[in-house]
Amino acid sequence: MSTKERLDALRKGLEHIKENEESPVDANAVILGCYLEGFIPVDSYGPGVTIMSTDEIISALSDMADLSQADVNRVLAVIGYKPGRNNAGSFGWLMKKIEL
């Protein structure tokens, strides 16, 4: 998936969370979306792939956002991230860091 396709998917996922255009902006979704701009979803573990748990994502953003596990999981699932395991058996979201 290209960076443009990933960013388009991210925007679509975040728009899906909004109830309608007149509702206030969901700041937590914006913060999570900006954080995820540095990653792309992948289908399986391999070179360059990171396993990140939902709690690790929440912890990384805790200074700026009050996120629940359900919020993070919903956004990641909507925009195409998949859970998986690394070679050591750790379970989390399969993510690959990208340069923007």
Short mmCIF file of C-alpha atoms in Angstrom, two decimals:
data_model
loop_
_atom_site.label_atom_id
_atom_site.label_comp_id
_atom_site.label_asym_id
_atom_site.label_seq_id
_atom_site.Cartn_x
_atom_site.Cartn_y
_atom_site.Cartn_z
CA MET A 1 0.00 0.00 0.00
CA SER A 2 1.46 3.37 -0.99
CA THR A 3 1.78 6.23 1.47
CA LYS A 4 -0.99 8.12 -0.34
CA GLU A 5 -3.31 5.09 -0.18
CA ARG A 6 -2.54 4.61 3.51
CA LEU A 7 -3.21 8.27 4.29
CA ASP A 8 -6.45 8.16 2.28
CA ALA A 9 -7.51 5.06 4.24
CA LEU A 10 -6.64 6.79 7.50
CA ARG A 11 -8.72 9.84 6.60
CA LYS A 12 -11.63 7.64 5.56
CA GLY A 13 -11.43 5.71 8.83
CA LEU A 14 -11.39 8.86 10.89
CA GLU A 15 -14.32 10.35 8.94
CA HIS A 16 -16.29 7.16 9.64
CA ILE A 17 -15.91 7.76 13.37
CA LYS A 18 -17.46 11.22 13.21
CA GLU A 19 -21.22 11.12 13.69
CA ASN A 20 -21.86 13.88 11.16
CA GLU A 21 -20.29 17.04 9.75
CA GLU A 22 -21.91 19.26 12.39
CA SER A 23 -20.44 17.40 15.36
CA PRO A 24 -17.29 18.76 16.96
CA VAL A 25 -13.92 17.44 15.82
CA ASP A 26 -12.80 14.35 17.75
CA ALA A 27 -9.42 15.58 18.99
CA ASN A 28 -8.40 12.09 20.11
CA ALA A 29 -9.00 10.74 16.59
CA VAL A 30 -6.92 13.60 15.14
CA ILE A 31 -4.05 12.88 17.57
CA LEU A 32 -4.17 9.14 16.89
CA GLY A 33 -4.34 9.80 13.15
CA CYS A 34 -1.25 12.03 13.27
CA TYR A 35 0.63 9.42 15.28
CA LEU A 36 -0.24 6.69 12.77
CA GLU A 37 0.98 8.79 9.82
CA GLY A 38 4.45 7.41 10.57
CA PHE A 39 3.32 3.80 10.03
CA ILE A 40 1.64 1.59 7.46
CA PRO A 41 -0.38 -1.58 8.10
CA VAL A 42 1.12 -4.89 6.99
CA ASP A 43 -0.32 -8.38 6.72
CA SER A 44 2.40 -10.41 8.42
CA TYR A 45 5.49 -10.13 10.59
CA GLY A 46 8.78 -9.72 8.75
CA PRO A 47 11.77 -7.43 8.33
CA GLY A 48 11.06 -3.88 9.46
CA VAL A 49 7.71 -4.81 11.01
CA THR A 50 6.98 -3.72 14.57
CA ILE A 51 4.48 -5.30 16.93
CA MET A 52 2.80 -2.59 19.00
CA SER A 53 0.12 -3.31 21.57
CA THR A 54 -2.92 -1.11 22.01
CA ASP A 55 -1.64 -0.11 25.46
CA GLU A 56 1.74 0.93 24.00
CA ILE A 57 -0.06 3.24 21.56
CA ILE A 58 -2.22 4.67 24.36
CA SER A 59 0.87 5.18 26.52
CA ALA A 60 2.75 6.93 23.70
CA LEU A 61 -0.13 9.40 23.36
CA SER A 62 -1.13 9.74 27.01
CA ASP A 63 0.33 13.25 27.34
CA MET A 64 -2.01 14.51 24.62
CA ALA A 65 -5.03 12.21 24.41
CA ASP A 66 -7.39 10.28 26.64
CA LEU A 67 -7.83 7.16 24.52
CA SER A 68 -9.60 3.94 25.39
CA GLN A 69 -8.54 0.54 24.12
CA ALA A 70 -11.82 0.31 22.19
CA ASP A 71 -11.16 3.65 20.46
CA VAL A 72 -7.65 2.68 19.37
CA ASN A 73 -8.68 -0.83 18.30
CA ARG A 74 -11.62 0.49 16.27
CA VAL A 75 -9.50 3.05 14.39
CA LEU A 76 -6.71 0.57 13.65
CA ALA A 77 -9.14 -2.10 12.44
CA VAL A 78 -11.07 0.35 10.25
CA ILE A 79 -7.93 1.58 8.49
CA GLY A 80 -6.55 -1.89 7.81
CA TYR A 81 -4.17 -2.80 10.62
CA LYS A 82 -4.06 -6.47 11.60
CA PRO A 83 -3.06 -8.08 14.88
CA GLY A 84 -0.25 -10.63 14.86
CA ARG A 85 2.78 -12.05 16.65
CA ASN A 86 6.49 -11.52 16.27
CA ASN A 87 9.12 -14.28 16.49
CA ALA A 88 9.33 -13.90 20.28
CA GLY A 89 5.55 -14.41 20.58
CA SER A 90 4.58 -10.84 21.48
CA PHE A 91 1.05 -10.03 20.29
CA GLY A 92 -0.03 -6.66 18.96
CA TRP A 93 -0.73 -4.61 15.86
CA LEU A 94 1.49 -5.25 12.83
CA MET A 95 3.01 -1.91 11.84
CA LYS A 96 5.84 -0.79 9.62
CA LYS A 97 7.56 2.55 10.23
CA ILE A 98 7.79 4.77 7.16
CA GLU A 99 9.58 7.98 6.30
CA LEU A 100 7.21 10.77 5.36
#
